[in-house]
Amino acid sequence: MKLHMKHGWQLTLKHFHIVILMFLYQLLWGFFLYRFVDSVVSPLLRRFPANHPSETAVQLFLTEAQFQLLKTDLIHPYLWLLAGLLGLRMLLTPLFNAGLLYSLQHTREWREGGGANTGTRFLEGIRKRWRPVMLLYWAESLLALAPGCWLLPKALDAIVGSGSLQELLGELLPGAGLWLVWAVVLHLLSVALQLGAACGDKLLPSLVRTLRHFFTYAAISLALWAIAAGLGWAVSGLSMLWAGLLALIVHQGYPLIRTLLKVWTLAVQTEFLKSR
């Protein structure tokens, strides 16, 4: 495991310019999503009664907001804009995945073969492998969201009919936990299949190889996610407990570190799966 993590880190450093590119992509996505949410929520909040509002005033505000959202076409342009943003992300993210996974594998092959490193092959990977990777990414997204068609209506009924918080959590947590496990397993399988597609492997052999070593593969992935989560909590704690210029710099720079850890995770997964 340590050897895979070491080699994965070396691959990550060789792709640092792609890390920067993915960081800028995430930054722009976050900015436009924030502006979208702000454009929807701020006009509604401006009508919230200020200066210790009464219960009647708050109820009137909620009724008016509900009427504007559900009984008028006020929300329609925002829904179309949100659909456009999500659609754009569904197109761009698998392109990044195809280029990065293809380049990681070919850089690994150069290292194993002892040949000269001629640079990364990110754009070549996008040109050659974007179709199968995009189809697998879309399939993962649809399958991950599918349980929501059954669980979300049940969750809404539980929220409306539950008599206490303990009862509500007792009804929601089992389904939410199973949904989370399903999404994690599905994501791990999807990453492995996307890697196989980026390398030109057939779907069935990639799936069989992944299932044969799935528990080790999942343990390595969970360990890396735990490292990323622990670092994120540490940065958040630093920002809250030690306010100052240094904490601000660390907090603002953490998205770049998070992107670096994401690429490192993919590199370690590539190292493990292609070594089997």
C-alpha atoms as a printed R data frame, in Angstrom:
    type eleno elety resid chain resno       x      y       z
1   ATOM     1    CA   MET     A     1   0.000  0.000   0.000
2   ATOM     2    CA   LYS     A     2   2.804  2.415   0.874
3   ATOM     3    CA   LEU     A     3   4.508  1.661  -2.442
4   ATOM     4    CA   HIS     A     4   1.314  2.412  -4.379
5   ATOM     5    CA   MET     A     5   0.876  5.679  -2.466
6   ATOM     6    CA   LYS     A     6   4.513  6.658  -3.130
7   ATOM     7    CA   HIS     A     7   4.306  5.929  -6.848
8   ATOM     8    CA   GLY     A     8   0.898  7.617  -7.010
9   ATOM     9    CA   TRP     A     9   2.364 10.748  -5.454
10  ATOM    10    CA   GLN     A    10   5.147 10.755  -8.055
11  ATOM    11    CA   LEU     A    11   2.554 10.491 -10.825
12  ATOM    12    CA   THR     A    12   0.584 13.329  -9.250
13  ATOM    13    CA   LEU     A    13   3.576 15.673  -9.207
14  ATOM    14    CA   LYS     A    14   4.229 14.936 -12.876
15  ATOM    15    CA   HIS     A    15   0.634 16.048 -13.572
16  ATOM    16    CA   PHE     A    16   0.705 19.148 -11.403
17  ATOM    17    CA   HIS     A    17  -0.256 21.422 -14.319
18  ATOM    18    CA   ILE     A    18  -3.404 19.310 -14.745
19  ATOM    19    CA   VAL     A    19  -4.044 19.714 -11.012
20  ATOM    20    CA   ILE     A    20  -3.954 23.490 -11.564
21  ATOM    21    CA   LEU     A    21  -6.337 23.162 -14.512
22  ATOM    22    CA   MET     A    22  -8.799 21.048 -12.508
23  ATOM    23    CA   PHE     A    23  -8.551 23.484  -9.606
24  ATOM    24    CA   LEU     A    24  -9.512 26.370 -11.902
25  ATOM    25    CA   TYR     A    25 -12.406 24.292 -13.258
26  ATOM    26    CA   GLN     A    26 -13.695 23.608  -9.748
27  ATOM    27    CA   LEU     A    27 -13.186 27.259  -8.804
28  ATOM    28    CA   LEU     A    28 -15.223 28.519 -11.758
29  ATOM    29    CA   TRP     A    29 -17.939 25.926 -11.122
30  ATOM    30    CA   GLY     A    30 -18.190 26.974  -7.488
31  ATOM    31    CA   PHE     A    31 -18.294 30.662  -8.403
32  ATOM    32    CA   PHE     A    32 -21.101 30.320 -10.944
33  ATOM    33    CA   LEU     A    33 -23.072 27.988  -8.651
34  ATOM    34    CA   TYR     A    34 -22.734 30.495  -5.813
35  ATOM    35    CA   ARG     A    35 -23.892 33.351  -8.044
36  ATOM    36    CA   PHE     A    36 -26.849 31.260  -9.160
37  ATOM    37    CA   VAL     A    37 -27.932 30.425  -5.599
38  ATOM    38    CA   ASP     A    38 -27.436 34.043  -4.551
39  ATOM    39    CA   SER     A    39 -29.591 35.303  -7.432
40  ATOM    40    CA   VAL     A    40 -32.444 33.019  -6.306
41  ATOM    41    CA   VAL     A    41 -32.249 33.323  -2.526
42  ATOM    42    CA   SER     A    42 -31.336 36.998  -2.054
43  ATOM    43    CA   PRO     A    43 -34.518 38.477  -3.628
44  ATOM    44    CA   LEU     A    44 -36.633 36.289  -1.364
45  ATOM    45    CA   LEU     A    45 -34.664 37.127   1.773
46  ATOM    46    CA   ARG     A    46 -34.928 40.861   1.129
47  ATOM    47    CA   ARG     A    47 -38.646 40.584   1.836
48  ATOM    48    CA   PHE     A    48 -38.078 38.835   5.161
49  ATOM    49    CA   PRO     A    49 -39.478 41.022   7.955
50  ATOM    50    CA   ALA     A    50 -36.610 42.506   9.968
51  ATOM    51    CA   ASN     A    51 -36.296 43.746  13.545
52  ATOM    52    CA   HIS     A    52 -37.805 40.921  15.624
53  ATOM    53    CA   PRO     A    53 -40.609 39.794  13.294
54  ATOM    54    CA   SER     A    54 -43.765 38.362  14.758
55  ATOM    55    CA   GLU     A    55 -44.961 34.836  14.076
56  ATOM    56    CA   THR     A    56 -47.681 36.190  11.794
57  ATOM    57    CA   ALA     A    57 -45.158 38.180   9.741
58  ATOM    58    CA   VAL     A    58 -42.916 35.136   9.329
59  ATOM    59    CA   GLN     A    59 -45.872 32.972   8.298
60  ATOM    60    CA   LEU     A    60 -46.928 35.617   5.764
61  ATOM    61    CA   PHE     A    61 -43.391 35.706   4.347
62  ATOM    62    CA   LEU     A    62 -43.287 31.901   3.984
63  ATOM    63    CA   THR     A    63 -46.717 31.842   2.354
64  ATOM    64    CA   GLU     A    64 -45.709 34.536  -0.135
65  ATOM    65    CA   ALA     A    65 -42.433 32.779  -0.963
66  ATOM    66    CA   GLN     A    66 -44.240 29.471  -1.449
67  ATOM    67    CA   PHE     A    67 -46.791 31.131  -3.741
68  ATOM    68    CA   GLN     A    68 -44.081 32.781  -5.858
69  ATOM    69    CA   LEU     A    69 -42.106 29.549  -6.210
70  ATOM    70    CA   LEU     A    70 -44.978 27.124  -6.818
71  ATOM    71    CA   LYS     A    71 -47.806 29.162  -8.360
72  ATOM    72    CA   THR     A    72 -45.909 31.477 -10.721
73  ATOM    73    CA   ASP     A    73 -43.264 31.032 -13.414
74  ATOM    74    CA   LEU     A    74 -40.696 32.958 -11.361
75  ATOM    75    CA   ILE     A    75 -38.587 29.862 -10.788
76  ATOM    76    CA   HIS     A    76 -38.647 28.567 -14.382
77  ATOM    77    CA   PRO     A    77 -35.653 30.566 -15.730
78  ATOM    78    CA   TYR     A    78 -33.609 29.531 -12.702
79  ATOM    79    CA   LEU     A    79 -34.489 25.881 -13.213
80  ATOM    80    CA   TRP     A    80 -33.386 26.068 -16.843
81  ATOM    81    CA   LEU     A    81 -30.162 27.788 -15.813
82  ATOM    82    CA   LEU     A    82 -29.506 25.152 -13.141
83  ATOM    83    CA   ALA     A    83 -30.169 22.381 -15.664
84  ATOM    84    CA   GLY     A    84 -27.728 24.050 -18.062
85  ATOM    85    CA   LEU     A    85 -25.014 24.282 -15.399
86  ATOM    86    CA   LEU     A    86 -25.490 20.650 -14.375
87  ATOM    87    CA   GLY     A    87 -25.531 19.553 -18.015
88  ATOM    88    CA   LEU     A    88 -22.291 21.423 -18.680
89  ATOM    89    CA   ARG     A    89 -20.691 19.777 -15.668
90  ATOM    90    CA   MET     A    90 -21.889 16.358 -16.844
91  ATOM    91    CA   LEU     A    91 -20.103 17.033 -20.146
92  ATOM    92    CA   LEU     A    92 -16.858 18.535 -18.849
93  ATOM    93    CA   THR     A    93 -16.118 16.278 -15.860
94  ATOM    94    CA   PRO     A    94 -15.806 13.019 -17.860
95  ATOM    95    CA   LEU     A    95 -13.542 14.821 -20.339
96  ATOM    96    CA   PHE     A    96 -11.181 15.684 -17.488
97  ATOM    97    CA   ASN     A    97 -11.441 12.097 -16.222
98  ATOM    98    CA   ALA     A    98 -10.637 10.624 -19.635
99  ATOM    99    CA   GLY     A    99  -7.603 12.827 -20.179
100 ATOM   100    CA   LEU     A   100  -6.236 12.398 -16.657
101 ATOM   101    CA   LEU     A   101  -6.695  8.615 -16.401
102 ATOM   102    CA   TYR     A   102  -5.224  8.075 -19.867
103 ATOM   103    CA   SER     A   103  -2.215 10.236 -19.044
104 ATOM   104    CA   LEU     A   104  -1.670  8.605 -15.637
105 ATOM   105    CA   GLN     A   105  -1.584  5.147 -17.190
106 ATOM   106    CA   HIS     A   106   0.785  6.096 -20.023
107 ATOM   107    CA   THR     A   107   3.110  7.957 -17.668
108 ATOM   108    CA   ARG     A   108   3.151  4.852 -15.462
109 ATOM   109    CA   GLU     A   109   4.014  2.678 -18.467
110 ATOM   110    CA   TRP     A   110   6.941  4.975 -19.351
111 ATOM   111    CA   ARG     A   111   8.252  4.657 -15.805
112 ATOM   112    CA   GLU     A   112   7.862  0.873 -15.732
113 ATOM   113    CA   GLY     A   113   9.520  0.536 -19.132
114 ATOM   114    CA   GLY     A   114  12.410  2.782 -18.225
115 ATOM   115    CA   GLY     A   115  11.824  5.013 -21.247
116 ATOM   116    CA   ALA     A   116  12.259  8.766 -21.478
117 ATOM   117    CA   ASN     A   117   9.383 10.832 -20.159
118 ATOM   118    CA   THR     A   118   7.970 12.848 -23.061
119 ATOM   119    CA   GLY     A   119   5.356 14.635 -20.977
120 ATOM   120    CA   THR     A   120   1.747 13.991 -20.117
121 ATOM   121    CA   ARG     A   121  -0.905 12.941 -22.641
122 ATOM   122    CA   PHE     A   122  -3.946 14.668 -21.223
123 ATOM   123    CA   LEU     A   123  -5.332 16.108 -24.474
124 ATOM   124    CA   GLU     A   124  -4.618 12.891 -26.359
125 ATOM   125    CA   GLY     A   125  -6.620 10.995 -23.751
126 ATOM   126    CA   ILE     A   126  -9.579 13.329 -24.196
127 ATOM   127    CA   ARG     A   127  -9.498 12.894 -27.975
128 ATOM   128    CA   LYS     A   128  -9.200  9.103 -27.891
129 ATOM   129    CA   ARG     A   129 -11.192  7.991 -24.829
130 ATOM   130    CA   TRP     A   130 -13.864 10.567 -24.063
131 ATOM   131    CA   ARG     A   131 -16.814  8.532 -25.363
132 ATOM   132    CA   PRO     A   132 -16.586  5.382 -23.185
133 ATOM   133    CA   VAL     A   133 -15.537  7.375 -20.123
134 ATOM   134    CA   MET     A   134 -18.455  9.768 -20.559
135 ATOM   135    CA   LEU     A   135 -20.944  6.904 -20.919
136 ATOM   136    CA   LEU     A   136 -19.623  5.262 -17.741
137 ATOM   137    CA   TYR     A   137 -19.768  8.566 -15.849
138 ATOM   138    CA   TRP     A   138 -23.368  9.142 -16.933
139 ATOM   139    CA   ALA     A   139 -24.303  5.578 -16.008
140 ATOM   140    CA   GLU     A   140 -22.769  6.041 -12.551
141 ATOM   141    CA   SER     A   141 -24.677  9.295 -12.017
142 ATOM   142    CA   LEU     A   142 -28.011  7.771 -13.026
143 ATOM   143    CA   LEU     A   143 -27.535  4.632 -10.932
144 ATOM   144    CA   ALA     A   144 -26.386  6.654  -7.917
145 ATOM   145    CA   LEU     A   145 -29.490  8.856  -8.083
146 ATOM   146    CA   ALA     A   146 -31.919  6.007  -8.817
147 ATOM   147    CA   PRO     A   147 -32.581  5.039  -5.145
148 ATOM   148    CA   GLY     A   148 -33.713  8.613  -4.522
149 ATOM   149    CA   CYS     A   149 -36.879  7.948  -6.528
150 ATOM   150    CA   TRP     A   150 -37.929  5.536  -3.775
151 ATOM   151    CA   LEU     A   151 -36.163  6.974  -0.704
152 ATOM   152    CA   LEU     A   152 -36.937 10.690  -1.053
153 ATOM   153    CA   PRO     A   153 -40.761 10.313  -1.033
154 ATOM   154    CA   LYS     A   154 -40.437  8.071   2.033
155 ATOM   155    CA   ALA     A   155 -38.175 10.661   3.675
156 ATOM   156    CA   LEU     A   156 -40.734 13.384   3.005
157 ATOM   157    CA   ASP     A   157 -43.496 11.262   4.541
158 ATOM   158    CA   ALA     A   158 -41.280 10.601   7.554
159 ATOM   159    CA   ILE     A   159 -40.563 14.307   8.039
160 ATOM   160    CA   VAL     A   160 -44.263 15.147   7.878
161 ATOM   161    CA   GLY     A   161 -45.469 12.263  10.065
162 ATOM   162    CA   SER     A   162 -42.700 11.830  12.637
163 ATOM   163    CA   GLY     A   163 -43.480 12.869  16.189
164 ATOM   164    CA   SER     A   164 -39.919 13.419  17.440
165 ATOM   165    CA   LEU     A   165 -36.369 13.878  16.206
166 ATOM   166    CA   GLN     A   166 -35.355 10.441  17.473
167 ATOM   167    CA   GLU     A   167 -38.199  8.805  15.571
168 ATOM   168    CA   LEU     A   168 -37.306 10.788  12.437
169 ATOM   169    CA   LEU     A   169 -33.652  9.746  12.583
170 ATOM   170    CA   GLY     A   170 -34.659  6.143  13.194
171 ATOM   171    CA   GLU     A   171 -36.653  6.171   9.957
172 ATOM   172    CA   LEU     A   172 -34.183  8.149   7.817
173 ATOM   173    CA   LEU     A   173 -30.736  6.888   8.832
174 ATOM   174    CA   PRO     A   174 -30.995  3.239   7.637
175 ATOM   175    CA   GLY     A   175 -32.093  4.244   4.142
176 ATOM   176    CA   ALA     A   176 -29.580  7.088   3.967
177 ATOM   177    CA   GLY     A   177 -26.785  4.770   5.119
178 ATOM   178    CA   LEU     A   178 -27.614  2.139   2.504
179 ATOM   179    CA   TRP     A   179 -27.820  4.839  -0.170
180 ATOM   180    CA   LEU     A   180 -24.376  6.118   0.854
181 ATOM   181    CA   VAL     A   181 -22.856  2.623   0.726
182 ATOM   182    CA   TRP     A   182 -24.432  2.045  -2.707
183 ATOM   183    CA   ALA     A   183 -23.034  5.345  -4.007
184 ATOM   184    CA   VAL     A   184 -19.524  4.617  -2.656
185 ATOM   185    CA   VAL     A   185 -19.392  1.095  -4.118
186 ATOM   186    CA   LEU     A   186 -20.768  2.357  -7.404
187 ATOM   187    CA   HIS     A   187 -18.205  5.161  -7.544
188 ATOM   188    CA   LEU     A   188 -15.303  2.795  -6.893
189 ATOM   189    CA   LEU     A   189 -16.465  0.435  -9.624
190 ATOM   190    CA   SER     A   190 -17.058  3.362 -11.989
191 ATOM   191    CA   VAL     A   191 -13.539  4.748 -11.458
192 ATOM   192    CA   ALA     A   192 -12.041  1.323 -12.155
193 ATOM   193    CA   LEU     A   193 -14.126  0.893 -15.305
194 ATOM   194    CA   GLN     A   194 -13.312  4.429 -16.466
195 ATOM   195    CA   LEU     A   195  -9.622  3.646 -16.004
196 ATOM   196    CA   GLY     A   196 -10.027  0.483 -18.049
197 ATOM   197    CA   ALA     A   197 -11.884  2.411 -20.763
198 ATOM   198    CA   ALA     A   198  -9.204  5.121 -20.794
199 ATOM   199    CA   CYS     A   199  -6.554  2.430 -21.272
200 ATOM   200    CA   GLY     A   200  -8.505  0.685 -24.032
201 ATOM   201    CA   ASP     A   201  -9.456 -2.366 -21.958
202 ATOM   202    CA   LYS     A   202 -12.747 -4.155 -22.461
203 ATOM   203    CA   LEU     A   203 -15.519 -3.656 -19.931
204 ATOM   204    CA   LEU     A   204 -15.933 -7.210 -18.651
205 ATOM   205    CA   PRO     A   205 -12.230 -7.963 -17.953
206 ATOM   206    CA   SER     A   206 -11.915 -4.621 -16.131
207 ATOM   207    CA   LEU     A   207 -14.957 -5.417 -13.997
208 ATOM   208    CA   VAL     A   208 -13.750 -8.941 -13.164
209 ATOM   209    CA   ARG     A   209 -10.270 -7.690 -12.224
210 ATOM   210    CA   THR     A   210 -11.756 -4.972  -9.998
211 ATOM   211    CA   LEU     A   211 -14.152 -7.364  -8.232
212 ATOM   212    CA   ARG     A   212 -11.343 -9.847  -7.613
213 ATOM   213    CA   HIS     A   213  -9.347 -7.238  -5.682
214 ATOM   214    CA   PHE     A   214 -12.239 -5.027  -4.612
215 ATOM   215    CA   PHE     A   215 -11.729 -5.123  -0.838
216 ATOM   216    CA   THR     A   216  -8.071 -4.091  -1.059
217 ATOM   217    CA   TYR     A   217  -8.947 -1.470  -3.656
218 ATOM   218    CA   ALA     A   218 -11.740 -0.113  -1.452
219 ATOM   219    CA   ALA     A   219  -9.490 -0.078   1.640
220 ATOM   220    CA   ILE     A   220  -6.830  1.964  -0.171
221 ATOM   221    CA   SER     A   221  -9.441  4.390  -1.507
222 ATOM   222    CA   LEU     A   222 -11.099  4.810   1.911
223 ATOM   223    CA   ALA     A   223  -7.699  5.432   3.525
224 ATOM   224    CA   LEU     A   224  -6.953  8.218   1.046
225 ATOM   225    CA   TRP     A   225 -10.425  9.711   1.516
226 ATOM   226    CA   ALA     A   226  -9.851  9.626   5.269
227 ATOM   227    CA   ILE     A   227  -6.572 11.525   4.832
228 ATOM   228    CA   ALA     A   228  -8.335 14.154   2.713
229 ATOM   229    CA   ALA     A   229 -11.210 14.434   5.202
230 ATOM   230    CA   GLY     A   230  -8.847 14.716   8.162
231 ATOM   231    CA   LEU     A   231  -6.875 17.443   6.448
232 ATOM   232    CA   GLY     A   232 -10.105 19.280   5.620
233 ATOM   233    CA   TRP     A   233 -11.249 19.144   9.245
234 ATOM   234    CA   ALA     A   234  -7.840 20.361  10.372
235 ATOM   235    CA   VAL     A   235  -8.007 23.344   8.014
236 ATOM   236    CA   SER     A   236 -11.550 24.170   9.152
237 ATOM   237    CA   GLY     A   237 -10.506 23.923  12.792
238 ATOM   238    CA   LEU     A   238  -7.505 26.160  12.152
239 ATOM   239    CA   SER     A   239  -9.740 28.751  10.502
240 ATOM   240    CA   MET     A   240 -12.120 28.801  13.482
241 ATOM   241    CA   LEU     A   241  -9.650 28.560  16.346
242 ATOM   242    CA   TRP     A   242  -6.698 30.538  15.029
243 ATOM   243    CA   ALA     A   243  -8.127 33.447  13.080
244 ATOM   244    CA   GLY     A   244  -5.492 35.505  11.324
245 ATOM   245    CA   LEU     A   245  -3.624 35.999   8.076
246 ATOM   246    CA   LEU     A   246  -2.046 32.540   8.086
247 ATOM   247    CA   ALA     A   247  -5.396 30.832   8.700
248 ATOM   248    CA   LEU     A   248  -6.945 32.893   5.894
249 ATOM   249    CA   ILE     A   249  -4.166 31.910   3.473
250 ATOM   250    CA   VAL     A   250  -4.482 28.232   4.381
251 ATOM   251    CA   HIS     A   251  -8.280 28.323   4.112
252 ATOM   252    CA   GLN     A   252  -8.226 30.032   0.706
253 ATOM   253    CA   GLY     A   253  -5.531 27.700  -0.600
254 ATOM   254    CA   TYR     A   254  -7.155 24.490   0.607
255 ATOM   255    CA   PRO     A   255  -9.267 23.941  -2.575
256 ATOM   256    CA   LEU     A   256  -5.992 23.549  -4.479
257 ATOM   257    CA   ILE     A   257  -4.781 21.029  -1.885
258 ATOM   258    CA   ARG     A   258  -8.118 19.202  -2.125
259 ATOM   259    CA   THR     A   259  -7.743 18.949  -5.906
260 ATOM   260    CA   LEU     A   260  -4.176 17.696  -5.457
261 ATOM   261    CA   LEU     A   261  -5.425 14.993  -3.065
262 ATOM   262    CA   LYS     A   262  -8.150 14.010  -5.532
263 ATOM   263    CA   VAL     A   263  -5.612 13.525  -8.321
264 ATOM   264    CA   TRP     A   264  -3.349 11.638  -5.904
265 ATOM   265    CA   THR     A   265  -6.236  9.304  -5.067
266 ATOM   266    CA   LEU     A   266  -6.833  8.602  -8.761
267 ATOM   267    CA   ALA     A   267  -3.107  8.035  -9.279
268 ATOM   268    CA   VAL     A   268  -2.918  5.538  -6.395
269 ATOM   269    CA   GLN     A   269  -6.020  3.747  -7.677
270 ATOM   270    CA   THR     A   270  -4.391  3.582 -11.109
271 ATOM   271    CA   GLU     A   271  -1.180  2.200  -9.614
272 ATOM   272    CA   PHE     A   272  -3.046 -0.490  -7.707
273 ATOM   273    CA   LEU     A   273  -5.447 -1.599 -10.421
274 ATOM   274    CA   LYS     A   274  -2.894 -1.690 -13.247
275 ATOM   275    CA   SER     A   275  -0.413 -3.631 -11.099
276 ATOM   276    CA   ARG     A   276  -2.831 -6.522 -10.639
